[in-house]
Amino acid sequence: MPVAVNAPVGTSPSTSDPAGRSIPLSAEPPLRELLRYSRAHRGRTRLAVGMSLLNKLCDVAPELLIGAAVDIVVNGDGGQSFVGRLLGIEDRFAQLSVLVAVTVVIWLAESATEYLAVITWRNLAQTIQHEARMDAYRHVQTLEMAYFEDRTSGGLMAVLNDDVNQLERFLDLGPHKLIITAANVVFVGITFLVVSPILAALAFLPIPVIIVGSLWYQTRLEPRYAAVRESAGVIGDTLTNGLGGIATIKAFNAEDREVARVTADSEAYRDTNREAIRYSTAFNPLIRMAVLAGFTMTLIVGGRAALRGELAIGVFSMLVYMTQRLLWPLTALGETLDQYQRAMASCRRIFGLLRAEPRILPGTHDLPEPVRGAVCFDHVSFAYGPTADDTHVLRDVTIDVPAGETHAIVGPTGSGKSTVVKLLLRLYEPTAGRITLDGQPISDLTFTSLRGATGLVAQDVFLFHGTVRENLTYGRPEATDQEVRRAAELAEAAEFIEALPLGYETLVGERGQKLSGGQRQRLTIARAILRDPAVLILDEATSAVDNETEAAIQRSLAKVSADRTTIVIAHRLSTVRHAHRIHVLEAGQVVESGTHEDLVAEGGLYAALWRVQTGEAALVD
């Protein structure tokens, strides 16, 4: 479905929830956005509207038939009734028989059109719900990492799940109810005008009150339901954090504290909803009073005209039923408008997310084959926030990694080591300088070409809920069993995998929680090896394994990295001592570069770090 996800945002409004997290909102009127978004389904929408109109026409017709039946009973002898004159039938029973046949046809038509209208609207609602969720999720995948750092996962989950579901709940039958309510006013109004213009005027007197009341309630409900959606995002974020950190919660005996936190957010959500409910619920009593006024006027004025013989008994009976048919359905308008306002509040968040423009866009070129893997950082600087000097994470960094060599980047915590990897993968953009791969600026490369040439083993190990095999083949789904096993062997993972209850088909649990830290680390290494990348990136790849496993992995990586460009981010210097070149970062700058032996001999920062890690510094003290 086409959707203008990169349309200019203009002065898009934004709000903040009670926790201070920014919630993006669309600046466009939400109904206009929704109509534009669903224009690909105009054919099905027209069919649904047509069925709703036919259904209401068939629904109104029985009141006309009631008037005709009363007319037959009162005036039908000798064919004096309307039906008798129209059909030329004198016998009243025959007239009633014809009326019964017409009634059966109308009721069958009403049932058929209701079925077609409801099923069309509900299927359309499901389709738009599905497309909105997938378009939003697909768009989220295109956004840069900085976008996610400014927003919580719970807030985004509320948009992708709760807000989309709220939209579906309105589209399910809301448009159908609004259409048949409007059609009801038109069809019944025409009948009143034809039969008795005076009664039409009296019956329609409450409608302006209802319209004004509806508009007033919409303006009052809109900000309240926006607050409800924000509260839903807050509680979603709290629940996501609580479930994700369950182990930490238990370790610190903080269950009661977390329950209290969810209780507070849930009570805030409840109170916000109560405020909206208080206003929305007051709508129906207002409508009922308007209905009472219209119905009373019809009874008094119409009844008086019937008693004087100015209005036929059958017509009066029909108008009494028609008055109820005109006004009573309006009592359900409050519930429909309530759903509408909830849906529009959700639409502002959904389309606000869809209009968020990615700041990092893929290039248009692919790397020439075969990819050699030569990486170069050319005077690269980077800052996460404003570009003041004190906010720079990297300053004028130049690192040249020839194809096939293993280079290490080391330094104290916070020196910018992992940022180098994020820039190479274009998860962030440099604020100055450029990065090239095989001489091609990475900003010119497609994401498929750039990231397809790299294999990352991140410090923050992440496994998907699924089997061991599914996690290993995540970067290369077509890999054979032999290739999967070979990668597992190189990562020193094959032995423990085969000892699992179902081997490679064993479920690892959410984020791999059924495995130990070292096992998870080895699986991510195997996953990167299986991809057979031109550039292998190891970001603290052995940080979660014991010394014995680390030694085994190092032996394997020595084989894997042969004739392959390998960039190693390391805190343990023992893991990089055999690298072709080691680059030492301090405060975002490369302060030393060389082999392990050269750097130790220089006696600089690297040598100091080496002495600390080998225990020599303690001995000197």
XYZ file of C-alpha atoms in Angstrom:
621
model
C 0.000 0.000 0.000
C 1.435 3.412 -0.901
C 1.967 5.694 2.029
C 3.847 8.966 2.227
C 6.185 7.948 5.015
C 8.765 10.551 4.037
C 6.376 13.455 3.614
C 7.517 16.689 5.254
C 6.572 16.777 8.858
C 6.234 20.550 9.069
C 5.333 21.687 12.544
C 4.386 18.274 13.757
C 3.181 18.501 17.316
C 4.671 16.352 19.989
C 3.740 15.629 23.543
C 5.554 14.122 26.440
C 4.204 11.432 28.672
C 4.554 11.686 32.456
C 7.972 10.070 32.285
C 9.254 12.694 29.844
C 9.505 10.458 26.785
C 8.717 12.184 23.499
C 5.682 10.863 21.630
C 5.615 11.725 17.893
C 2.258 12.919 16.569
C 1.123 13.592 13.029
C 0.380 17.248 12.235
C -2.302 16.314 9.688
C -5.959 15.841 10.709
C -6.097 12.141 11.594
C -9.249 11.375 9.589
C -7.713 12.873 6.457
C -4.573 10.823 7.039
C -6.643 7.667 7.449
C -8.635 8.294 4.263
C -5.432 8.944 2.337
C -3.826 5.837 3.774
C -6.759 3.590 2.854
C -7.279 4.941 -0.663
C -5.882 1.726 -2.165
C -9.076 0.057 -0.906
C -11.523 2.551 -2.406
C -13.334 -0.165 -4.370
C -14.025 -2.267 -1.283
C -14.909 0.857 0.681
C -17.514 1.864 -1.915
C -18.966 -1.652 -1.810
C -19.180 -1.517 1.987
C -20.818 1.933 1.910
C -23.315 0.754 -0.721
C -24.246 -2.305 1.326
C -24.682 -0.169 4.451
C -27.031 2.204 2.590
C -29.090 -0.647 1.143
C -29.254 -2.262 4.559
C -30.626 0.914 6.133
C -33.141 1.344 3.296
C -34.412 -2.189 3.921
C -34.400 -1.499 7.660
C -36.618 1.570 7.323
C -39.106 -0.088 4.952
C -40.914 -2.208 7.640
C -42.204 0.980 9.285
C -43.824 1.909 5.984
C -45.312 -1.577 5.826
C -46.719 -1.198 9.357
C -48.533 1.956 8.267
C -49.786 0.163 5.181
C -51.023 -2.785 7.295
C -52.925 -0.469 9.649
C -54.379 1.294 6.613
C -55.580 -2.050 5.197
C -57.252 -3.023 8.468
C -58.963 0.374 8.862
C -59.703 1.352 5.262
C -59.038 -1.771 3.208
C -62.618 -2.902 2.591
C -63.495 -2.512 -1.055
C -59.952 -1.664 -1.983
C -59.992 1.766 -0.312
C -56.578 1.308 1.291
C -53.403 2.567 -0.389
C -52.325 -1.015 -1.197
C -55.809 -1.851 -2.547
C -55.863 1.216 -4.811
C -52.267 0.643 -5.942
C -52.760 -3.037 -6.841
C -56.483 -2.975 -7.639
C -57.276 -5.602 -5.002
C -60.537 -5.294 -3.006
C -60.156 -8.186 -0.569
C -58.391 -7.084 2.600
C -56.879 -10.510 3.299
C -55.447 -10.596 -0.223
C -54.002 -7.142 0.379
C -52.427 -8.347 3.628
C -51.081 -11.437 1.843
C -49.336 -9.229 -0.703
C -47.982 -7.115 2.130
C -46.666 -10.240 3.880
C -44.881 -11.329 0.690
C -43.288 -7.896 0.331
C -42.272 -7.988 4.006
C -40.562 -11.361 3.571
C -38.614 -10.058 0.565
C -37.565 -6.906 2.426
C -36.474 -8.839 5.525
C -34.463 -11.271 3.398
C -32.861 -8.323 1.606
C -32.135 -6.646 4.937
C -30.468 -9.785 6.283
C -28.405 -10.246 3.108
C -27.260 -6.607 2.924
C -26.426 -6.571 6.641
C -24.284 -9.683 6.225
C -22.505 -8.254 3.183
C -22.015 -4.839 4.802
C -20.697 -6.188 8.102
C -18.368 -8.776 6.579
C -16.995 -6.241 4.088
C -16.363 -3.615 6.768
C -14.801 -6.105 9.185
C -12.534 -7.644 6.550
C -11.529 -4.150 5.441
C -10.739 -3.288 9.066
C -8.552 -6.380 9.400
C -6.728 -5.542 6.167
C -6.040 -1.920 7.153
C -4.982 -3.040 10.636
C -2.529 -5.539 9.146
C -1.134 -3.057 6.641
C -0.820 -0.279 9.215
C 1.072 -2.553 11.610
C 3.363 -3.899 8.880
C 3.983 -0.479 7.317
C 4.799 0.975 10.735
C 7.063 -1.933 11.690
C 8.747 -1.914 8.275
C 9.299 1.828 8.610
C 10.708 1.426 12.114
C 13.317 -0.930 10.647
C 14.568 1.910 8.403
C 15.142 4.356 11.261
C 18.606 5.013 12.627
C 19.771 3.883 16.071
C 19.537 7.415 17.470
C 15.760 7.319 16.986
C 15.453 4.320 19.306
C 17.726 5.895 21.898
C 15.302 8.818 22.180
C 12.268 6.555 22.622
C 11.382 3.590 24.751
C 10.600 0.143 23.424
C 7.389 0.100 25.465
C 6.198 3.319 23.817
C 6.902 1.980 20.337
C 5.215 -1.309 21.229
C 2.123 0.629 22.300
C 1.952 2.249 18.853
C 2.648 -0.940 16.880
C 0.240 -3.066 18.885
C -2.244 -1.202 21.064
C -2.798 1.823 18.809
C -3.158 -0.314 15.696
C -5.657 -2.525 17.524
C -7.574 0.560 18.650
C -7.839 1.676 15.025
C -9.135 -1.756 14.046
C -11.767 -1.678 16.781
C -13.266 1.490 15.305
C -13.001 0.408 11.657
C -14.588 -2.931 12.503
C -18.151 -1.510 12.592
C -17.778 2.193 13.385
C -18.074 3.462 9.778
C -21.029 1.118 9.183
C -22.857 2.537 12.214
C -22.122 6.145 11.242
C -23.325 5.560 7.672
C -26.568 3.861 8.651
C -27.239 6.578 11.232
C -26.788 9.305 8.613
C -28.782 7.326 6.040
C -31.504 6.797 8.610
C -31.884 10.552 9.074
C -32.076 11.086 5.296
C -34.512 8.245 4.501
C -36.826 8.955 7.435
C -36.611 12.695 6.805
C -37.746 12.241 3.212
C -40.693 10.148 4.408
C -41.706 12.790 6.954
C -41.446 15.598 4.429
C -43.626 13.732 1.935
C -46.288 12.828 4.512
C -46.318 15.862 6.818
C -43.835 18.753 6.579
C -45.030 20.122 9.925
C -44.332 16.854 11.742
C -41.003 16.622 9.893
C -39.977 19.983 11.297
C -41.017 18.980 14.815
C -39.334 15.571 14.639
C -36.108 17.103 13.359
C -35.917 19.809 16.017
C -33.706 17.707 18.343
C -31.187 16.895 15.599
C -29.330 20.268 15.735
C -29.002 19.757 19.492
C -27.547 16.315 18.863
C -25.117 17.590 16.202
C -23.922 20.514 18.324
C -23.601 18.221 21.325
C -21.615 15.697 19.279
C -19.181 18.340 18.007
C -18.766 19.763 21.490
C -18.081 16.319 22.908
C -15.532 15.594 20.194
C -13.518 18.691 21.088
C -13.685 17.739 24.776
C -12.796 14.095 24.207
C -9.889 14.525 21.787
C -7.234 15.698 24.300
C -8.462 13.205 26.887
C -8.045 10.238 24.571
C -4.629 11.546 23.499
C -3.700 11.409 27.184
C -5.100 7.874 27.396
C -2.848 6.741 24.528
C 0.173 8.337 26.205
C -0.640 6.568 29.472
C -0.916 3.288 27.563
C 2.600 3.856 26.236
C 3.948 4.503 29.729
C 2.476 1.359 31.231
C 3.630 -0.636 28.191
C 7.157 0.602 28.741
C 7.052 -0.262 32.447
C 5.810 -3.781 31.732
C 8.417 -4.314 29.004
C 11.226 -3.240 31.327
C 9.886 -5.368 34.172
C 9.621 -8.540 32.102
C 12.966 -7.933 30.415
C 14.741 -7.421 33.721
C 13.037 -10.169 35.707
C 16.334 -11.763 36.699
C 17.665 -8.467 38.091
C 14.391 -7.836 39.893
C 14.588 -11.194 41.634
C 18.289 -10.838 42.385
C 17.648 -7.552 44.221
C 14.439 -8.784 45.864
C 12.591 -5.918 44.188
C 9.372 -7.697 43.225
C 7.202 -5.574 45.513
C 8.863 -2.393 44.299
C 8.188 -3.308 40.660
C 4.592 -4.238 41.441
C 4.204 -0.828 43.097
C 5.653 0.857 39.994
C 3.219 -0.956 37.674
C 0.405 -0.199 40.118
C 1.187 3.518 39.958
C 1.280 3.534 36.146
C -1.851 1.394 35.924
C -3.696 3.703 38.310
C -2.608 6.695 36.222
C -3.935 4.925 33.112
C -7.183 4.120 34.936
C -7.618 7.707 36.145
C -6.944 9.102 32.665
C -9.502 6.710 31.229
C -12.001 7.636 33.925
C -11.782 11.281 32.925
C -12.486 10.374 29.289
C -15.265 7.972 30.277
C -16.929 10.624 32.434
C -17.334 12.889 29.422
C -18.200 10.194 26.882
C -20.839 8.578 29.114
C -22.683 11.881 29.602
C -23.439 11.986 25.883
C -26.184 9.345 25.870
C -28.449 11.052 28.457
C -28.302 14.237 26.366
C -29.371 12.302 23.270
C -32.185 10.582 25.172
C -33.622 13.920 26.228
C -33.559 15.080 22.625
C -35.247 11.851 21.530
C -37.927 12.332 24.191
C -38.661 15.858 22.947
C -39.020 14.740 19.326
C -41.113 11.701 20.170
C -43.402 13.713 22.422
C -44.013 16.325 19.744
C -44.909 13.657 17.206
C -47.372 12.028 19.597
C -49.078 15.298 20.548
C -49.235 17.073 17.202
C -49.662 13.951 15.068
C -52.200 12.428 17.461
C -54.232 15.601 17.464
C -54.248 15.678 13.670
C -55.341 12.023 13.547
C -58.162 12.674 16.028
C -59.403 15.538 13.879
C -59.312 13.343 10.787
C -56.569 15.468 9.224
C -54.124 12.541 9.290
C -54.885 8.942 8.384
C -54.607 6.410 11.206
C -52.149 4.295 9.188
C -49.994 7.314 8.438
C -50.027 8.349 12.116
C -48.986 4.818 13.148
C -46.172 4.894 10.620
C -44.945 8.311 11.807
C -44.883 7.186 15.450
C -42.637 4.277 14.521
C -40.661 6.495 12.150
C -39.962 8.984 14.937
C -38.403 6.241 16.991
C -36.573 5.039 13.876
C -35.282 8.563 13.301
C -34.145 9.471 16.781
C -33.538 6.351 18.808
C -30.516 5.084 16.781
C -28.855 8.380 17.650
C -28.509 7.143 21.235
C -25.836 4.742 19.961
C -23.957 7.662 18.431
C -22.175 8.362 21.704
C -20.511 4.938 21.776
C -19.506 5.225 18.128
C -18.052 8.703 18.627
C -16.218 7.394 21.679
C -14.567 4.703 19.535
C -13.908 7.292 16.831
C -12.044 9.625 19.164
C -9.989 6.768 20.571
C -9.122 5.692 17.022
C -8.185 9.217 15.932
C -5.872 9.573 18.942
C -4.213 6.334 17.863
C -4.044 7.503 14.237
C -2.067 10.580 15.237
C 0.536 8.335 16.849
C 0.594 5.733 14.054
C 0.967 8.290 11.273
C 3.346 10.334 13.377
C 5.584 7.259 13.481
C 5.163 6.673 9.739
C 6.201 10.262 9.037
C 9.440 10.013 11.020
C 12.109 10.431 8.352
C 15.201 8.207 8.449
C 18.304 10.334 8.781
C 20.628 7.619 7.502
C 19.653 6.526 3.998
C 21.283 3.737 1.973
C 23.487 4.541 -0.973
C 22.883 3.327 -4.503
C 26.075 1.378 -5.301
C 27.156 -2.191 -4.582
C 30.679 -3.290 -3.761
C 32.514 -4.780 -6.722
C 33.035 -8.535 -6.429
C 34.990 -10.099 -4.941
C 34.933 -7.955 -1.804
C 38.497 -7.693 -0.503
C 37.621 -6.059 2.852
C 40.007 -3.083 3.003
C 38.664 -0.649 5.620
C 39.794 2.933 6.097
C 38.735 5.570 8.627
C 39.894 8.892 7.187
C 40.005 11.705 9.797
C 36.670 10.599 11.294
C 34.992 12.516 14.114
C 31.684 11.721 15.766
C 29.384 13.172 18.435
C 26.123 11.679 19.670
C 24.579 15.036 20.497
C 25.484 18.645 19.677
C 28.889 18.921 18.058
C 30.594 20.886 20.790
C 34.129 19.667 21.458
C 33.257 18.198 24.831
C 30.562 15.970 23.306
C 32.749 14.292 20.676
C 33.185 10.555 21.154
C 35.752 10.314 18.343
C 38.127 13.071 17.221
C 40.016 12.975 13.934
C 40.440 9.185 13.961
C 42.448 7.687 11.098
C 42.720 3.891 10.933
C 43.765 1.987 7.818
C 43.035 -1.757 7.786
C 44.450 -3.443 4.663
C 42.475 -6.352 3.242
C 43.178 -9.669 4.967
C 44.795 -8.205 8.067
C 43.666 -8.376 11.693
C 43.595 -5.028 13.452
C 42.666 -4.436 17.070
C 41.221 -1.364 18.728
C 41.842 -1.104 22.454
C 41.664 1.525 25.137
C 40.094 2.449 28.466
C 36.336 2.248 28.997
C 34.561 5.128 27.246
C 37.381 5.789 24.796
C 35.098 5.206 21.761
C 36.068 1.656 20.756
C 32.566 0.323 20.069
C 31.586 3.565 18.315
C 34.061 2.694 15.587
C 32.057 -0.465 14.833
C 28.732 1.403 14.816
C 30.116 3.902 12.318
C 31.488 1.164 10.061
C 28.043 -0.495 9.932
C 26.400 2.928 9.385
C 24.311 2.629 12.502
C 25.471 6.219 12.988
C 26.964 8.801 10.611
C 30.308 10.540 11.207
C 30.113 14.246 11.923
C 33.349 14.702 9.973
C 35.640 12.617 7.774
C 34.727 9.540 5.788
C 34.889 5.751 5.992
C 35.632 3.565 2.970
C 35.376 -0.154 2.212
C 37.534 -1.312 -0.670
C 37.980 2.345 -1.544
C 34.229 2.991 -1.781
C 32.709 5.526 0.651
C 30.275 3.490 2.739
C 27.702 6.288 2.432
C 27.502 5.432 -1.291
C 26.846 1.730 -0.671
C 23.506 0.010 -0.276
C 22.873 -1.420 3.161
C 22.636 -4.872 1.598
C 26.084 -4.552 0.069
C 27.745 -2.908 3.085
C 26.288 -5.043 5.842
C 26.297 -8.149 3.686
C 30.094 -7.868 3.565
C 30.408 -7.770 7.350
C 29.827 -10.188 10.183
C 29.368 -8.777 13.693
C 29.822 -10.425 17.059
C 28.512 -7.772 19.423
C 29.429 -7.248 23.042
C 25.721 -7.252 23.930
C 24.862 -10.804 22.912
C 21.398 -11.178 21.432
C 19.703 -14.415 20.450
C 16.175 -14.662 19.088
C 13.565 -16.925 20.608
C 13.881 -19.984 18.387
C 16.071 -22.998 17.826
C 19.846 -23.110 17.866
C 19.811 -23.712 14.101
C 17.524 -20.728 13.442
C 19.870 -18.464 15.377
C 22.982 -19.792 13.663
C 21.502 -19.371 10.174
C 20.009 -15.925 10.876
C 22.506 -14.196 8.584
C 22.528 -17.014 6.031
C 19.214 -18.940 5.971
C 20.255 -21.133 3.037
C 23.286 -22.643 4.837
C 23.580 -26.442 4.726
C 23.759 -28.684 7.794
C 27.434 -29.315 7.082
C 28.184 -25.576 6.956
C 26.240 -24.987 10.177
C 28.181 -27.691 11.987
C 31.508 -26.425 10.632
C 30.775 -22.898 11.943
C 29.785 -24.325 15.329
C 33.038 -26.299 15.491
C 35.138 -23.227 14.698
C 33.372 -21.325 17.473
C 33.942 -24.201 19.940
C 30.142 -24.575 20.174
C 29.465 -27.926 18.487
C 30.134 -30.011 21.586
C 27.679 -28.253 23.894
C 25.058 -27.913 21.111
C 25.039 -31.655 20.472
C 24.711 -32.259 24.209
C 21.463 -30.268 24.306
C 18.195 -32.293 24.476
C 17.319 -31.689 20.815
C 20.722 -30.650 19.547
C 20.461 -27.981 16.876
C 16.646 -28.003 17.180
C 16.707 -27.026 20.872
C 14.860 -23.809 21.737
C 17.182 -21.241 23.297
C 14.437 -19.163 24.960
C 13.915 -15.416 24.780
C 17.292 -13.697 24.325
C 18.883 -17.150 24.763
C 18.050 -17.291 28.471
C 18.196 -21.117 28.526
C 21.911 -20.978 27.743
C 24.871 -19.768 29.762
C 26.617 -16.500 28.894
C 29.562 -18.322 27.353
C 27.277 -20.546 25.271
C 25.377 -17.543 23.964
C 28.653 -15.849 23.089
C 29.886 -18.861 21.152
C 26.623 -19.119 19.222
C 26.914 -15.494 18.100
C 30.497 -16.149 16.987
C 29.324 -19.191 15.028
C 26.546 -17.094 13.495
C 29.075 -14.556 12.241
C 31.469 -17.247 10.986
C 28.678 -18.992 9.072
C 27.987 -15.826 7.127
C 31.556 -15.981 5.770
C 31.953 -12.180 5.666
C 34.742 -10.261 4.016
C 35.106 -8.201 7.208
C 34.721 -9.944 10.566
C 34.011 -7.574 13.462
C 34.492 -8.817 17.023
C 33.252 -6.351 19.634
C 34.422 -7.801 22.974
C 33.618 -11.236 21.524
C 35.183 -13.190 24.377
C 34.070 -10.981 27.245
C 31.571 -13.533 28.621
C 33.640 -16.716 28.439
C 36.092 -18.302 30.830
C 39.832 -18.431 30.182
C 39.761 -21.990 28.837
C 36.947 -21.270 26.402
C 38.590 -17.994 25.420
C 41.779 -19.825 24.510
C 39.796 -22.304 22.401
C 37.920 -19.508 20.639
C 41.158 -17.648 19.983
C 42.571 -20.717 18.269
C 39.453 -20.946 16.127
C 39.457 -17.235 15.301
C 43.078 -17.481 14.246
C 41.973 -19.957 11.577
C 38.855 -18.014 10.598
C 40.624 -14.670 10.338
C 43.388 -15.988 8.096
C 43.259 -14.008 4.821
C 40.146 -12.222 6.085
C 39.901 -8.648 7.312
C 39.227 -8.792 11.032
C 38.578 -5.869 13.351
C 38.764 -6.773 17.028
C 37.465 -4.490 19.770
C 38.949 -5.801 22.967
C 39.343 -5.041 26.623
C 41.466 -8.115 27.322
C 44.741 -7.304 25.624
C 45.797 -10.956 25.641
C 43.218 -11.621 22.925
C 44.799 -9.167 20.464
C 48.530 -9.503 21.079
C 48.967 -11.317 17.732
C 47.093 -8.736 15.648
C 48.907 -7.208 12.686
C 48.360 -3.796 14.199
C 46.851 -2.454 17.411
C 45.283 1.007 17.633
C 45.024 2.541 21.096
C 42.175 4.977 21.718
C 42.051 7.480 24.542
C 39.332 10.126 24.852
C 38.245 9.436 21.283
C 41.671 9.837 19.692
C 44.207 7.352 18.373
C 47.188 7.929 20.606
C 49.267 4.889 19.646
C 49.430 2.337 16.831
C 51.705 -0.593 16.265
C 52.311 -4.265 17.013
C 52.030 -5.632 20.520
C 55.788 -5.786 20.920
C 56.324 -2.255 19.609
C 53.655 -0.755 21.882
C 54.954 -2.545 24.978
C 58.452 -1.291 24.167
C 57.219 2.301 23.757
C 56.062 2.345 27.371
C 52.950 4.402 26.654
C 49.269 3.859 27.438
C 49.155 0.366 25.916
C 52.159 -0.716 27.951
C 50.505 0.615 31.108
C 47.301 -1.284 30.340
C 49.298 -4.423 29.600
C 51.122 -4.206 32.930
C 47.834 -3.808 34.789
C 46.269 -6.829 33.088
C 49.301 -9.070 33.532
C 49.740 -8.047 37.188
C 53.119 -6.398 36.683
C 51.790 -3.039 37.861
C 50.727 -4.594 41.160
C 54.152 -6.120 41.591
C 55.799 -2.760 40.939
C 53.553 -1.132 43.555
